[in-house]
C-alpha cells in the first residue's frame, strides 16, 4: 500500500508555480496528532461493561434496528444471517460483534501534505473543528447565516491552528450556495486552502461520489483506490434507525475504502433513555449495527465508533452540553469502543452558551477534558462550537483551538528521566532559594509549561491600560491577525484547474436547489 | 467522643428566640459532601511513584528542611531522631513517613448545625470557597479593596450555595479592619452568618488561640476539646522552609486537636523545579516534613496533605492556572497522598483571568475536573477565585458554585440497577420513536440530568429578547437575588452575645495595626 500520495499530485515536486508558491508561503507550526502516554479514566467496571454489552445484544435481537428505504441493506443483512421483518433487522446475539471484527483498529488518513497525515485509533487523538452550524457569529457582525466566505475563513483558521490536526468537514453551512452544490465548494476549500486531512460529503450518496472523484483529482486515482483520504460523518437516526441517505453515503465510502464515523446522535431523554446505562446500551447497539453493516459492504473498511450524546433540559427541552451525564456516557462509550477494538470518536468543545463567555468556557472544558481522559481518538467539534451547534463562532474557534494545547501537554504524561526528576535543581537551590535562575530551570523552561497564545497573562495594570479586554475581544484580535497573515499552502495549478473544471461540470449538470 | 455539639450551643433546643428565628428562616438545599463512587485518574505508575518517594526521602535527608526561628521545633526534631544543624533539619530516610503514620486517614469536622458536619478523607470531597484575595470585583463596582461587608456577603452566598459544604476561611481580606483584629470579625461572620464548617486564623499563633477560644464559646469547651471543629490552612514557605508564624499556628491547632492543611504553596519554576516530577518530589518532601511535625506536636492530630501548585508564564513571570502541568501535579500528588493514607487537598476554580469570562471558565473547569478525578478530599478555592487569587469575584462565586453541581453528579457514577439500565424504555419506544413521553422518562427525568441554576438554557430568541445576557450578567442577577433573600441561620442569642463580648475584649487589648 502506498504510504504517500504520488508526486504528480503536486504537493512537493509539482510545477514551477507550485515551487515558487512554496518558497514564499508563511510556515506555521502544526503539532502532530496527540500520542497518549497516559491511561484512560474508566467509569465502568467489568460487570457494568458486560451488562451493557449483553443488553445491547438483546436490543439488536429482540427490538431490532430499522434500515429504512434500503432493500439492498436488507438483502445484505438477510444474507449475513439476520432476521428481516419488513424494514426491521433483528440481529442474532453475537452476529454484529463478529462482523465488526474485520474493521481495523487503526488506520491512516492521508493528507495531501504527507506531514499532515494522521493515524486514527490506538493511542492517538486527532482534533478536528466544529461541524454543521447554519449560523456564524463574531463580535463585529453578530449572529448571521453562514456563507461560503465564512466557510473559507474557518478553513483558513484551521489550517493555521497549531493544535488542530484536521480541516474537518462542514465547518459551517454555506447557506448562500445551493444545497445540492455546496458540497463541491466546501471540499474544494478544504483541498485548496488547507493541506490538512478533511471529511467528505454525506448529505446524498451522489455527493459522496463527488467527494471521492475530487479526491481522485487531488491525490490521483490509484492512490485513492489504495488509501484512505477522507473520514466522513455518518449519523445514525437514533433511536435505532438507519436512513437511506446516510446509509447510501456510507455505502459509497465503505466501497471506496474511505473511513466513516458511525455515530449515534442523541439528545438523552429524547432520542435515548433518560439514564446513562440505558443510553450506553442504545449507543452500543446502534454502533454495532452500523459498523457491522459497513463491514458487510466491504470487510475491512475503516470505521470509527462514534458517540455524540448530550443531555436535555427538562424545563425548556433544550439540549445541554458539558454536563456530567454526557461525560459519564463519553467515558463509558470509550470503554465499550476499546473492547470492540475500534477507534473512538466523541467530545468536542461543546456548549449551550450563546456567546463565548464563562458558560462557553466551563462547558467546553468539561467535555474537552473528558474526551482526553476518556480515550477519544477522533474529536470533531474540537473548536468553534457555540449555541448547541447552531452557531460557529470565530472568536470561540481560536479560543478553543488554543485550549487544545493543554490536551497535548497533558497526554504526554510525566517525564521521569533524570532531567525530569530535577534533583540537581533541588540540590542547587535548597531551602528558601529561588528556582528561576538555576541551571536546570534555564535549560528546561522553554518546554516546561504550556503557554496560551491568546489568553491574557499580563499584570492587572498592563491589562487595564490595554483596554481591559475579555477573552472574546482577545479572540477577535487573534482572528483578524491570523486571517490577515494567511497564505495558501502550495498546490499544483493543474490540480486546481482540474478541480475547478470538475466543479463547473457538476454544477452545470443540475438546477440549483435550496432545500 | 461526642458526635454532635451539646444542645446548650443552641442550634436546636436553644432559647425561645432561636426557636422563633428557626421558624421564620428560609431553608436552602445543601448537598452533603460528595461521596465518590468512581475511581481516580492515576497519571503515575508504581515505578514513578516509588522513584518520587525515594527522591523525596533523599531531599529530606541530604538537603533537609529549615524550621526558621523555632527552637522548640528543632528540639522536637532532634528528639525524634533527626540531625539538626543550625535551623536545618535533616530527616533520616523513612523517619518522616513513620511519624506520619499516626495521622488519621479521615476525620469529621463538626459544624454548629450537625447536618453540615463533614467527613474529610476517604472517598469524600468537601468543597470550600476562595481564600485570601485582598480585592473583590463585581459588575457594579469593578475591582476594589475588599471590606468586611464584602466578606460577610461572601459568607452569606456560601451559606446559600447548595453545592458548597464549607464556609471557608479568609474568603477575602477585609482591608478596612485592622490586620491584628480582622480575624475576630471574620470568624464571627462564619459563626453567625452561616452554619457550615469553617477555618481558623493562621496569621499569628495568638490568632489561632483566639479562633480556638471562639469555638469554645460556640460549641462548648468540652466539645472542642474532644472534637475537630476547624480546618485551617498552614502554607509551607516553599522551597523547604517552615516559618515560625505558620508553625506557631500549626502548633496551637495540633495541640487542640484541630485540623491543619499542610500545604506547599508553589509557583512551579520559581518555588520548585520547572519539571513535574521535580515539583512532586519537593511537594512530597515538604508535606512529609510538615505532617510529621504536626504528629510530633500531638500524635493523631488531624492533617490534610495539601498541594497548591501553579505554573509560571516564563514571558511575564505571572503565575498561570488551569494548565496541564498543574493538572499533572494534582493527579500525581493525589496518588502520593493516598499511598500515605492521608486526606488530600488540592484544586479549586483557579484561573488567571481578570474577568469572569471564557478564560475564567476554561481554566476553572480544567482544575475542577482534575480535582474530582485526582481524588481530592478537600477543595479550597472551589468558587469565587479570580485573577490568580488576587480578586474574589461575586459573579464568579455563584457561577463556580453552580459548576460544583456537575462534580456531585459525576462522582455518583453509573446507576446499573434495572431502572438505570432502561431496557423497558428501549422496548416501549423502539426504532424511530421518542423517549420524552415514555413511562421510564416520566418516572426518572427529575433526577436524571444535572441542571444549572444560573446559566442560560433558553432558545436564542428568548435569550435575545431578555437582553442577550452573558454569564457574568446572569451571575450578577443571581448574586442580587441571593443576597436579597438571605436570612441568618438561627443561633442562640446568648452565644452571639458571648462572642461579641470576647471580640470586644480582645480588640480593646491592643492598638490597631494595619501592616
PDB file of C-alpha atoms in Angstrom, chain B residues 280-388:
ATOM      1  CA  UNK B 280       6.160  16.356  43.015  1.00  0.00           C
ATOM      2  CA  UNK B 281       9.339  15.340  44.818  1.00  0.00           C
ATOM      3  CA  UNK B 282       9.504  18.671  46.594  1.00  0.00           C
ATOM      4  CA  UNK B 283       5.771  18.627  47.424  1.00  0.00           C
ATOM      5  CA  UNK B 284       6.065  15.185  48.960  1.00  0.00           C
ATOM      6  CA  UNK B 285       9.191  16.098  50.946  1.00  0.00           C
ATOM      7  CA  UNK B 286       7.549  19.243  52.299  1.00  0.00           C
ATOM      8  CA  UNK B 287       4.282  17.549  53.226  1.00  0.00           C
ATOM      9  CA  UNK B 288       6.094  14.629  54.846  1.00  0.00           C
ATOM     10  CA  UNK B 289       8.095  17.036  56.993  1.00  0.00           C
ATOM     11  CA  UNK B 290       5.090  19.194  57.859  1.00  0.00           C
ATOM     12  CA  UNK B 291       2.746  16.339  58.671  1.00  0.00           C
ATOM     13  CA  UNK B 292       5.457  14.583  60.668  1.00  0.00           C
ATOM     14  CA  UNK B 293       5.985  17.774  62.630  1.00  0.00           C
ATOM     15  CA  UNK B 294       2.263  18.027  63.408  1.00  0.00           C
ATOM     16  CA  UNK B 295       2.402  14.456  64.686  1.00  0.00           C
ATOM     17  CA  UNK B 296       5.417  15.334  66.829  1.00  0.00           C
ATOM     18  CA  UNK B 297       3.353  18.121  68.372  1.00  0.00           C
ATOM     19  CA  UNK B 298       0.430  15.783  69.003  1.00  0.00           C
ATOM     20  CA  UNK B 299       0.308  12.260  67.622  1.00  0.00           C
ATOM     21  CA  UNK B 300      -3.046  11.691  65.977  1.00  0.00           C
ATOM     22  CA  UNK B 301      -3.698  15.365  65.207  1.00  0.00           C
ATOM     23  CA  UNK B 302      -5.845  15.549  62.047  1.00  0.00           C
ATOM     24  CA  UNK B 303      -3.984  16.815  58.994  1.00  0.00           C
ATOM     25  CA  UNK B 304      -4.511  17.080  55.253  1.00  0.00           C
ATOM     26  CA  UNK B 305      -1.872  16.514  52.553  1.00  0.00           C
ATOM     27  CA  UNK B 306      -2.056  19.866  50.736  1.00  0.00           C
ATOM     28  CA  UNK B 307      -0.846  20.712  47.251  1.00  0.00           C
ATOM     29  CA  UNK B 308      -1.240  24.139  45.743  1.00  0.00           C
ATOM     30  CA  UNK B 309       0.823  24.246  42.604  1.00  0.00           C
ATOM     31  CA  UNK B 310       0.578  26.524  39.638  1.00  0.00           C
ATOM     32  CA  UNK B 311       2.851  27.082  36.674  1.00  0.00           C
ATOM     33  CA  UNK B 312       4.552  30.269  35.603  1.00  0.00           C
ATOM     34  CA  UNK B 313       4.461  32.198  32.355  1.00  0.00           C
ATOM     35  CA  UNK B 314       8.124  32.446  31.518  1.00  0.00           C
ATOM     36  CA  UNK B 315       7.465  35.544  29.372  1.00  0.00           C
ATOM     37  CA  UNK B 316       5.829  37.698  32.037  1.00  0.00           C
ATOM     38  CA  UNK B 317       6.684  35.850  35.248  1.00  0.00           C
ATOM     39  CA  UNK B 318       2.973  35.691  36.054  1.00  0.00           C
ATOM     40  CA  UNK B 319       1.545  32.574  37.648  1.00  0.00           C
ATOM     41  CA  UNK B 320      -0.796  30.696  35.301  1.00  0.00           C
ATOM     42  CA  UNK B 321      -3.718  28.478  36.199  1.00  0.00           C
ATOM     43  CA  UNK B 322      -5.667  25.597  34.758  1.00  0.00           C
ATOM     44  CA  UNK B 323      -2.580  24.496  32.877  1.00  0.00           C
ATOM     45  CA  UNK B 324      -1.709  20.900  32.002  1.00  0.00           C
ATOM     46  CA  UNK B 325       1.411  20.875  34.164  1.00  0.00           C
ATOM     47  CA  UNK B 326      -0.635  21.868  37.214  1.00  0.00           C
ATOM     48  CA  UNK B 327      -3.108  19.082  36.412  1.00  0.00           C
ATOM     49  CA  UNK B 328      -0.335  16.515  36.179  1.00  0.00           C
ATOM     50  CA  UNK B 329       0.982  17.581  39.574  1.00  0.00           C
ATOM     51  CA  UNK B 330      -2.528  17.465  41.018  1.00  0.00           C
ATOM     52  CA  UNK B 331      -3.028  13.898  39.748  1.00  0.00           C
ATOM     53  CA  UNK B 332       0.409  12.738  40.910  1.00  0.00           C
ATOM     54  CA  UNK B 333       0.203  14.335  44.343  1.00  0.00           C
ATOM     55  CA  UNK B 334      -3.178  12.684  44.876  1.00  0.00           C
ATOM     56  CA  UNK B 335      -1.591   9.299  44.320  1.00  0.00           C
ATOM     57  CA  UNK B 336       1.205  10.136  46.749  1.00  0.00           C
ATOM     58  CA  UNK B 337      -1.331  11.279  49.366  1.00  0.00           C
ATOM     59  CA  UNK B 338      -3.372   8.094  49.038  1.00  0.00           C
ATOM     60  CA  UNK B 339      -0.229   5.997  49.459  1.00  0.00           C
ATOM     61  CA  UNK B 340       0.417   7.904  52.674  1.00  0.00           C
ATOM     62  CA  UNK B 341      -3.163   7.278  53.738  1.00  0.00           C
ATOM     63  CA  UNK B 342      -3.852  10.978  54.214  1.00  0.00           C
ATOM     64  CA  UNK B 343      -6.769  13.200  53.166  1.00  0.00           C
ATOM     65  CA  UNK B 344      -5.785  15.255  50.121  1.00  0.00           C
ATOM     66  CA  UNK B 345      -6.322  18.946  49.447  1.00  0.00           C
ATOM     67  CA  UNK B 346      -5.862  20.469  46.007  1.00  0.00           C
ATOM     68  CA  UNK B 347      -7.809  22.006  43.149  1.00  0.00           C
ATOM     69  CA  UNK B 348     -10.155  24.940  43.082  1.00  0.00           C
ATOM     70  CA  UNK B 349     -11.798  27.053  40.393  1.00  0.00           C
ATOM     71  CA  UNK B 350      -8.372  28.530  39.694  1.00  0.00           C
ATOM     72  CA  UNK B 351      -7.781  30.958  36.868  1.00  0.00           C
ATOM     73  CA  UNK B 352      -5.592  33.845  35.834  1.00  0.00           C
ATOM     74  CA  UNK B 353      -8.437  35.666  34.098  1.00  0.00           C
ATOM     75  CA  UNK B 354      -9.140  39.277  35.084  1.00  0.00           C
ATOM     76  CA  UNK B 355     -12.868  38.877  34.427  1.00  0.00           C
ATOM     77  CA  UNK B 356     -15.390  36.046  34.752  1.00  0.00           C
ATOM     78  CA  UNK B 357     -15.058  35.372  31.005  1.00  0.00           C
ATOM     79  CA  UNK B 358     -14.248  32.414  28.769  1.00  0.00           C
ATOM     80  CA  UNK B 359     -10.684  32.219  30.087  1.00  0.00           C
ATOM     81  CA  UNK B 360     -12.047  32.009  33.610  1.00  0.00           C
ATOM     82  CA  UNK B 361     -14.410  29.248  32.514  1.00  0.00           C
ATOM     83  CA  UNK B 362     -11.818  27.125  30.694  1.00  0.00           C
ATOM     84  CA  UNK B 363      -9.150  27.413  33.362  1.00  0.00           C
ATOM     85  CA  UNK B 364     -11.516  26.867  36.284  1.00  0.00           C
ATOM     86  CA  UNK B 365     -13.146  23.833  34.694  1.00  0.00           C
ATOM     87  CA  UNK B 366      -9.742  22.353  33.872  1.00  0.00           C
ATOM     88  CA  UNK B 367      -8.826  22.356  37.549  1.00  0.00           C
ATOM     89  CA  UNK B 368     -12.260  21.405  38.902  1.00  0.00           C
ATOM     90  CA  UNK B 369     -12.352  18.320  36.687  1.00  0.00           C
ATOM     91  CA  UNK B 370      -8.795  17.319  37.549  1.00  0.00           C
ATOM     92  CA  UNK B 371      -9.541  17.735  41.257  1.00  0.00           C
ATOM     93  CA  UNK B 372     -12.533  15.411  41.122  1.00  0.00           C
ATOM     94  CA  UNK B 373     -10.746  12.700  39.153  1.00  0.00           C
ATOM     95  CA  UNK B 374      -7.498  13.234  41.055  1.00  0.00           C
ATOM     96  CA  UNK B 375      -9.159  12.175  44.291  1.00  0.00           C
ATOM     97  CA  UNK B 376      -9.145  15.485  46.145  1.00  0.00           C
ATOM     98  CA  UNK B 377     -10.862  15.281  49.551  1.00  0.00           C
ATOM     99  CA  UNK B 378     -10.859  18.964  50.472  1.00  0.00           C
ATOM    100  CA  UNK B 379     -11.065  21.624  47.795  1.00  0.00           C
ATOM    101  CA  UNK B 380     -10.340  25.178  48.792  1.00  0.00           C
ATOM    102  CA  UNK B 381     -10.978  27.948  46.225  1.00  0.00           C
ATOM    103  CA  UNK B 382     -13.851  25.885  44.790  1.00  0.00           C
ATOM    104  CA  UNK B 383     -15.660  29.109  43.883  1.00  0.00           C
ATOM    105  CA  UNK B 384     -15.041  32.840  43.555  1.00  0.00           C
ATOM    106  CA  UNK B 385     -11.337  32.833  42.642  1.00  0.00           C
ATOM    107  CA  UNK B 386     -10.299  35.377  40.006  1.00  0.00           C
ATOM    108  CA  UNK B 387      -7.090  36.960  38.730  1.00  0.00           C
ATOM    109  CA  UNK B 388      -4.694  34.439  40.197  1.00  0.00           C
TER     110      UNK B 388
END
